[in-house]
Amino acid sequence: MSAIALLRDKRIILGVCGSIAAYKAADLASKLTQAGASVDVVMTEAAQRFVSPLTFQALSGRPVYTDMWRAEFGGGLPSHIAHIGLAERADLMVVAPATANTLAKLAGGLADDLLTVTALAIACPLMIAPAMDGGMYDHPAVQANREILSSRGAHVIEPESGRFASGLVGAGRLPETAALIGHIRRVLGRDGELAGHKLVVTAGGTREALDPVRFITNRSTGKQGYAIAQAALDAGAEVVLISTTAHLPTPVGARKVTVGSAESMKDAVLAHVADSSALIMAAAVADYTPRTVSEQKIKKSDKSLTLPLTRTPDILMAVKAQRAQTGYPMIVVGFAAESENLVENASGKLQSKGLDLLVANDITADDAGFAADTNRVVVLDMDGGLHSIERTSKDNIGAYIIERVGGLLE
Ligand code: C5P
């Protein structure tokens, strides 16, 4: 897990209850710590029957809090009273896994252990991830408690469906760490600088059908677009992710619109930018598409096959026309994948497509551009400004682009 700027130095109380899913909370504590957060784990007595406090202590590098009758734990809390000290410095409290019992206590305001007493003392948001076996989650009593907590402003993460430790199948599994961290990012980013803004991000290579089973595409994986979408979510934006990609997990909180061809991407983009603050067009849109799509699978017959191609619509040009009439989207960011004369070609595109920013990639390097986890780009702006970013993660590049968009929207 690499560092996540939004989580850096954030103080997270992780409340762990007595469920077999407590072992997953150990992974959550580890990943949050690796991402840069300071994680204070509070365990119920039942949780300690599943996982030892030492496990969490080793993973978080901090004391683990288990006993409300102890006055001194170390860990530099601002008060020697653990629940007060924990609450005072927290940015978020996450209860994962939350058992039916703790859920009921939280709903009723009971405070008979350190976890529940801390939950009453916090001023930060409370996130609750229930996990319980075979049908318990669907019980009206559990659902009523969940509703009480939601109505009071707690963020309740719906459990996943699947197989339980008992062998039964149903809803009640703790979501995987990546999903939990996605929810945590959403809550921590809610008041970010893009709160109240809708951003449309495109990602992936378009697929131009030849026949029912074949299509022409390119090497774009969508990774850069997904990283931009996540950075926008971290900044508090509402995000519509228009993508051809099926293999990447949709960032938590993004609304994904799946498209195929350049034509279908154009329709989706024009519809969604109509009320949006910015469009970030990271998708690799095909320049040509088969002139006709064969209804039947194309058979092999002759030694060679010629496919007539025709130009795809230029989505950014269509957006430029719509923006000239409606004023939306307010900001447009384009991408350029170049194999020669990077800056010269890129600045030509910035002008002709009417962009506010253009992110140019040199696609000849292996460690940047298509498919890689890292990228190296030059960002050009309307005023002739040119900013080179040396090889770094696509996440960092996404964060930089979002920061620039934020600056332009100000
Ligand atoms: O293909 P080109 O190099 O002109 O692409 C630059 C930018 O234009 C990219 O942001 C790409 O997503 C967008 N594009 C588009 N419609 C096309 C081709 C590219 O909007 N038909």
Tab-separated table of C-alpha atoms in Angstrom, residues 135-300:
chain	number	residue	atom	x	y	z
A	135	GLY	CA	-29.178	-13.962	8.322
A	136	MET	CA	-28.600	-12.010	11.545
A	137	TYR	CA	-28.066	-8.822	9.568
A	138	ASP	CA	-31.549	-9.090	8.097
A	139	HIS	CA	-33.196	-9.404	11.511
A	140	PRO	CA	-35.630	-6.520	12.123
A	141	ALA	CA	-33.874	-5.663	15.396
A	142	VAL	CA	-30.517	-5.276	13.640
A	143	GLN	CA	-32.076	-3.325	10.788
A	144	ALA	CA	-33.837	-1.002	13.225
A	145	ASN	CA	-30.535	-0.296	14.968
A	146	ARG	CA	-28.835	0.305	11.638
A	147	GLU	CA	-31.542	2.790	10.699
A	148	ILE	CA	-31.257	4.622	14.010
A	149	LEU	CA	-27.507	4.988	13.512
A	150	SER	CA	-27.875	6.129	9.890
A	151	SER	CA	-30.533	8.661	10.798
A	152	ARG	CA	-28.185	10.057	13.417
A	153	GLY	CA	-25.537	10.649	10.761
A	154	ALA	CA	-23.357	7.560	11.176
A	155	HIS	CA	-21.974	6.176	7.907
A	156	VAL	CA	-23.099	2.560	7.828
A	157	ILE	CA	-21.279	0.456	5.237
A	158	GLU	CA	-23.525	-2.215	3.821
A	159	PRO	CA	-22.043	-5.682	4.352
A	160	GLU	CA	-21.358	-7.877	1.346
A	161	SER	CA	-23.181	-11.059	0.442
A	162	GLY	CA	-21.417	-14.364	0.234
A	163	ARG	CA	-20.332	-17.362	2.230
A	164	PHE	CA	-20.022	-17.107	6.017
A	165	ALA	CA	-17.664	-19.004	8.294
A	166	SER	CA	-20.655	-21.192	9.234
A	167	GLY	CA	-21.053	-22.286	5.622
A	168	LEU	CA	-24.312	-20.373	5.250
A	169	VAL	CA	-24.687	-17.800	2.516
A	170	GLY	CA	-26.195	-14.332	2.873
A	171	ALA	CA	-25.571	-10.632	3.519
A	172	GLY	CA	-23.253	-9.905	6.433
A	173	ARG	CA	-19.654	-10.182	5.272
A	174	LEU	CA	-17.231	-7.392	6.081
A	175	PRO	CA	-16.180	-5.726	2.797
A	176	GLU	CA	-12.563	-6.104	1.708
A	177	THR	CA	-9.971	-3.637	2.955
A	178	ALA	CA	-9.783	-1.724	-0.344
A	179	ALA	CA	-13.518	-1.056	-0.248
A	180	LEU	CA	-13.396	-0.016	3.430
A	181	ILE	CA	-10.550	2.387	2.663
A	182	GLY	CA	-12.604	3.764	-0.249
A	183	HIS	CA	-15.448	4.555	2.182
A	184	ILE	CA	-13.007	6.091	4.660
A	185	ARG	CA	-11.571	8.335	1.912
A	186	ARG	CA	-15.054	9.429	0.945
A	187	VAL	CA	-15.852	10.572	4.483
A	188	LEU	CA	-12.487	12.223	5.126
A	189	GLY	CA	-12.610	14.039	1.776
A	190	ARG	CA	-16.201	15.243	2.055
A	191	ASP	CA	-15.352	18.897	2.740
A	192	GLY	CA	-12.458	19.032	0.269
A	193	GLU	CA	-11.901	21.878	-2.155
A	194	LEU	CA	-14.086	20.299	-4.847
A	195	ALA	CA	-17.080	19.684	-2.563
A	196	GLY	CA	-20.221	20.717	-4.439
A	197	HIS	CA	-18.589	20.244	-7.860
A	198	LYS	CA	-19.471	17.509	-10.323
A	199	LEU	CA	-16.562	16.176	-12.356
A	200	VAL	CA	-16.764	13.916	-15.366
A	201	VAL	CA	-13.723	11.717	-15.976
A	202	THR	CA	-13.267	9.388	-18.951
A	203	ALA	CA	-10.956	6.386	-18.860
A	204	GLY	CA	-9.754	3.515	-21.007
A	205	GLY	CA	-9.453	2.792	-24.705
A	206	THR	CA	-12.636	2.797	-26.751
A	207	ARG	CA	-13.741	-0.426	-28.454
A	208	GLU	CA	-14.794	-0.163	-32.062
A	209	ALA	CA	-16.798	-3.219	-33.093
A	210	LEU	CA	-16.065	-5.123	-36.312
A	211	ASP	CA	-18.618	-7.848	-35.801
A	212	PRO	CA	-20.423	-9.441	-32.829
A	213	VAL	CA	-17.208	-10.834	-31.336
A	214	ARG	CA	-14.363	-8.578	-32.437
A	215	PHE	CA	-13.355	-4.999	-31.864
A	216	ILE	CA	-10.447	-2.669	-32.469
A	217	THR	CA	-8.961	-1.054	-29.385
A	218	ASN	CA	-5.656	0.295	-28.055
A	219	ARG	CA	-3.323	-0.377	-25.131
A	220	SER	CA	-4.960	2.069	-22.730
A	221	THR	CA	-5.950	0.385	-19.440
A	222	GLY	CA	-7.810	3.255	-17.791
A	223	LYS	CA	-5.430	3.403	-14.817
A	224	GLN	CA	-4.688	7.109	-15.154
A	225	GLY	CA	-8.371	8.008	-15.485
A	226	TYR	CA	-9.274	5.907	-12.435
A	227	ALA	CA	-6.507	7.591	-10.439
A	228	ILE	CA	-7.907	10.993	-11.423
A	229	ALA	CA	-11.409	9.908	-10.418
A	230	GLN	CA	-10.121	8.798	-6.995
A	231	ALA	CA	-8.233	12.079	-6.525
A	232	ALA	CA	-11.418	14.005	-7.365
A	233	LEU	CA	-13.373	11.950	-4.812
A	234	ASP	CA	-10.679	12.629	-2.208
A	235	ALA	CA	-11.193	16.341	-2.896
A	236	GLY	CA	-14.924	15.960	-2.174
A	237	ALA	CA	-16.242	16.054	-5.759
A	238	GLU	CA	-19.192	14.152	-7.135
A	239	VAL	CA	-17.630	11.984	-9.839
A	240	VAL	CA	-19.059	10.401	-12.965
A	241	LEU	CA	-16.550	7.957	-14.430
A	242	ILE	CA	-17.256	7.177	-18.065
A	243	SER	CA	-15.163	4.146	-18.865
A	244	THR	CA	-14.652	1.231	-21.194
A	245	THR	CA	-12.702	-0.607	-18.512
A	246	ALA	CA	-14.199	-3.595	-16.709
A	247	HIS	CA	-11.146	-4.908	-14.839
A	248	LEU	CA	-10.458	-2.026	-12.434
A	249	PRO	CA	-12.497	-1.586	-9.253
A	250	THR	CA	-14.733	1.481	-9.420
A	251	PRO	CA	-13.528	3.975	-6.800
A	252	VAL	CA	-16.003	4.089	-3.891
A	253	GLY	CA	-18.427	6.961	-4.406
A	254	ALA	CA	-17.940	7.306	-8.170
A	255	ARG	CA	-20.856	6.742	-10.473
A	256	LYS	CA	-19.608	4.543	-13.289
A	257	VAL	CA	-21.058	4.686	-16.771
A	258	THR	CA	-19.794	1.860	-18.955
A	259	VAL	CA	-19.387	2.640	-22.643
A	260	GLY	CA	-17.771	0.925	-25.622
A	261	SER	CA	-17.249	2.893	-28.804
A	262	ALA	CA	-16.137	6.497	-29.299
A	263	GLU	CA	-19.685	7.259	-30.413
A	264	SER	CA	-21.209	5.894	-27.197
A	265	MET	CA	-18.575	7.692	-25.126
A	266	LYS	CA	-19.462	10.936	-26.898
A	267	ASP	CA	-23.160	10.542	-26.053
A	268	ALA	CA	-22.404	9.803	-22.411
A	269	VAL	CA	-19.936	12.690	-22.107
A	270	LEU	CA	-22.262	15.257	-23.687
A	271	ALA	CA	-25.116	14.173	-21.423
A	272	HIS	CA	-23.066	14.257	-18.220
A	273	VAL	CA	-21.068	17.446	-18.769
A	274	ALA	CA	-24.267	19.467	-19.192
A	275	ASP	CA	-24.280	20.314	-15.462
A	276	SER	CA	-20.685	19.619	-14.511
A	277	SER	CA	-17.823	21.804	-13.372
A	278	ALA	CA	-15.096	19.966	-15.254
A	279	LEU	CA	-14.432	17.273	-17.812
A	280	ILE	CA	-11.176	15.352	-17.684
A	281	MET	CA	-10.831	13.423	-20.888
A	282	ALA	CA	-8.220	10.810	-19.999
A	283	ALA	CA	-9.708	8.130	-22.275
A	284	ALA	CA	-7.795	6.989	-25.336
A	285	VAL	CA	-10.449	7.504	-27.942
A	286	ALA	CA	-10.007	5.661	-31.233
A	287	ASP	CA	-9.456	7.883	-34.245
A	288	TYR	CA	-11.002	5.402	-36.676
A	289	THR	CA	-13.841	2.916	-36.501
A	290	PRO	CA	-15.025	0.254	-38.969
A	291	ARG	CA	-17.338	1.844	-41.504
A	292	THR	CA	-19.879	-0.904	-40.958
A	293	VAL	CA	-20.335	-3.454	-38.197
A	294	SER	CA	-20.938	-6.886	-39.647
A	295	GLU	CA	-24.070	-8.450	-38.178
A	296	GLN	CA	-22.552	-11.906	-38.471
A	297	LYS	CA	-19.104	-13.001	-37.434
A	298	ILE	CA	-16.721	-12.227	-40.304
A	299	LYS	CA	-15.654	-15.558	-41.826
A	300	LYS	CA	-12.212	-16.335	-43.094
